[in-house]
XYZ file of C-alpha atoms in Angstrom:
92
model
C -13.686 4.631 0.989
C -11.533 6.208 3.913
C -14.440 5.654 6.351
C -14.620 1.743 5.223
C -11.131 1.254 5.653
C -11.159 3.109 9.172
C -14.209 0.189 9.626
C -12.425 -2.328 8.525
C -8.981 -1.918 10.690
C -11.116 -1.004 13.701
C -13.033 -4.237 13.280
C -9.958 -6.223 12.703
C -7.105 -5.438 15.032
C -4.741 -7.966 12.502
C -5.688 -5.529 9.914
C -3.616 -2.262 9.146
C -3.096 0.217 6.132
C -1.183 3.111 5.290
C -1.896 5.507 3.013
C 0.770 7.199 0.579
C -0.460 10.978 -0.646
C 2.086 11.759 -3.406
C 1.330 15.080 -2.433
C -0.806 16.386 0.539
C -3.139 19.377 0.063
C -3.129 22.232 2.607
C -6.199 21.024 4.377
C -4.896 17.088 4.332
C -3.960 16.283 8.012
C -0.822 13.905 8.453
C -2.148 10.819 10.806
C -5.650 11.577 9.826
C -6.104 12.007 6.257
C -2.503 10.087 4.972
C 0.845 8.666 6.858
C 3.023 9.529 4.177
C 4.131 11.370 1.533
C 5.345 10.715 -1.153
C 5.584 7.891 -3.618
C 5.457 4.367 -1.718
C 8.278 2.998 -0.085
C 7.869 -0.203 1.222
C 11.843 -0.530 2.502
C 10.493 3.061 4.838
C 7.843 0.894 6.208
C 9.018 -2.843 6.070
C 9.178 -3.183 9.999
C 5.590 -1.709 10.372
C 3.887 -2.871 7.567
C 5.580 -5.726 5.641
C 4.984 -9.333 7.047
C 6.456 -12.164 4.821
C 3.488 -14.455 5.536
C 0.940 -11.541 5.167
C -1.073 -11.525 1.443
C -0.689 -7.866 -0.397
C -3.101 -6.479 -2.750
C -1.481 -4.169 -4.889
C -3.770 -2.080 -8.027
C -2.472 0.794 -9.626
C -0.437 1.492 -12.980
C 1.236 -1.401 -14.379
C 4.929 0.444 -13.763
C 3.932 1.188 -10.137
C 2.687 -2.463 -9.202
C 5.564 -3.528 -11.004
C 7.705 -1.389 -8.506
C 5.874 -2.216 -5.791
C 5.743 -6.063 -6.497
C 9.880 -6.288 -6.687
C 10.042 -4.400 -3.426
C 7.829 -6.756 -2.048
C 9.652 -9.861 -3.010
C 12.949 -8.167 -2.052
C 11.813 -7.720 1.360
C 11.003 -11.787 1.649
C 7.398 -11.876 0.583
C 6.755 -14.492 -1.587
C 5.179 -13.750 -5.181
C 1.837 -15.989 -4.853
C 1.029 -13.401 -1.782
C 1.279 -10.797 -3.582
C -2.267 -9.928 -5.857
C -2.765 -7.232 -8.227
C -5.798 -5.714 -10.508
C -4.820 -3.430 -13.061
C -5.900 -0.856 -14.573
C -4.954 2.002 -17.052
C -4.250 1.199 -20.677
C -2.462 -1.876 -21.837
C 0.432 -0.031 -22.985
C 1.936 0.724 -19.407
């Protein structure tokens, strides 16, 4: 999946991503492998990453897109840009 998404942003300069490790293994190389760590946070990022006109797709557990979804709209994103699968159990 990493190499697709290195495809995908090369291919498309108005493309970007960052990746979040929660926590980086010994091996994991910052600016290679991940960009941050730690759990997301979008208010770190908003001035990189975090257009208002921009569409987000957000999957995950349902308490984490739920997070992620507020901090979206707080930072001026409106909520039919923002698109999310879930998955884990229904009880989330």
């Amino acid at each position: 999946m990493k190499n697709d998404l290195n495809r995908i942003v090369t291919e498309n300069p108005s493309v970007s991503r960052m990746v979040f490790y929660e926590d980086a293994a010994e091996n994991d190389v910052q600016g290679v492998d991940y960009d941050q760590v730690g759990r997301v946070d979008l208010a770190k990022i908003k001035n990189k990453a975090v257009l208002p006109d921009a569409d987000y797709y957000v999957c995950g557990p349902q308490p984490f897109m739920k997070a992620q979804s507020q901090s979206l709209e707080a930072l001026g994103v409106r909520p039919e840009s923002i698109h999310m699968e879930v998955f884990g159990s229904p009880r989330d």
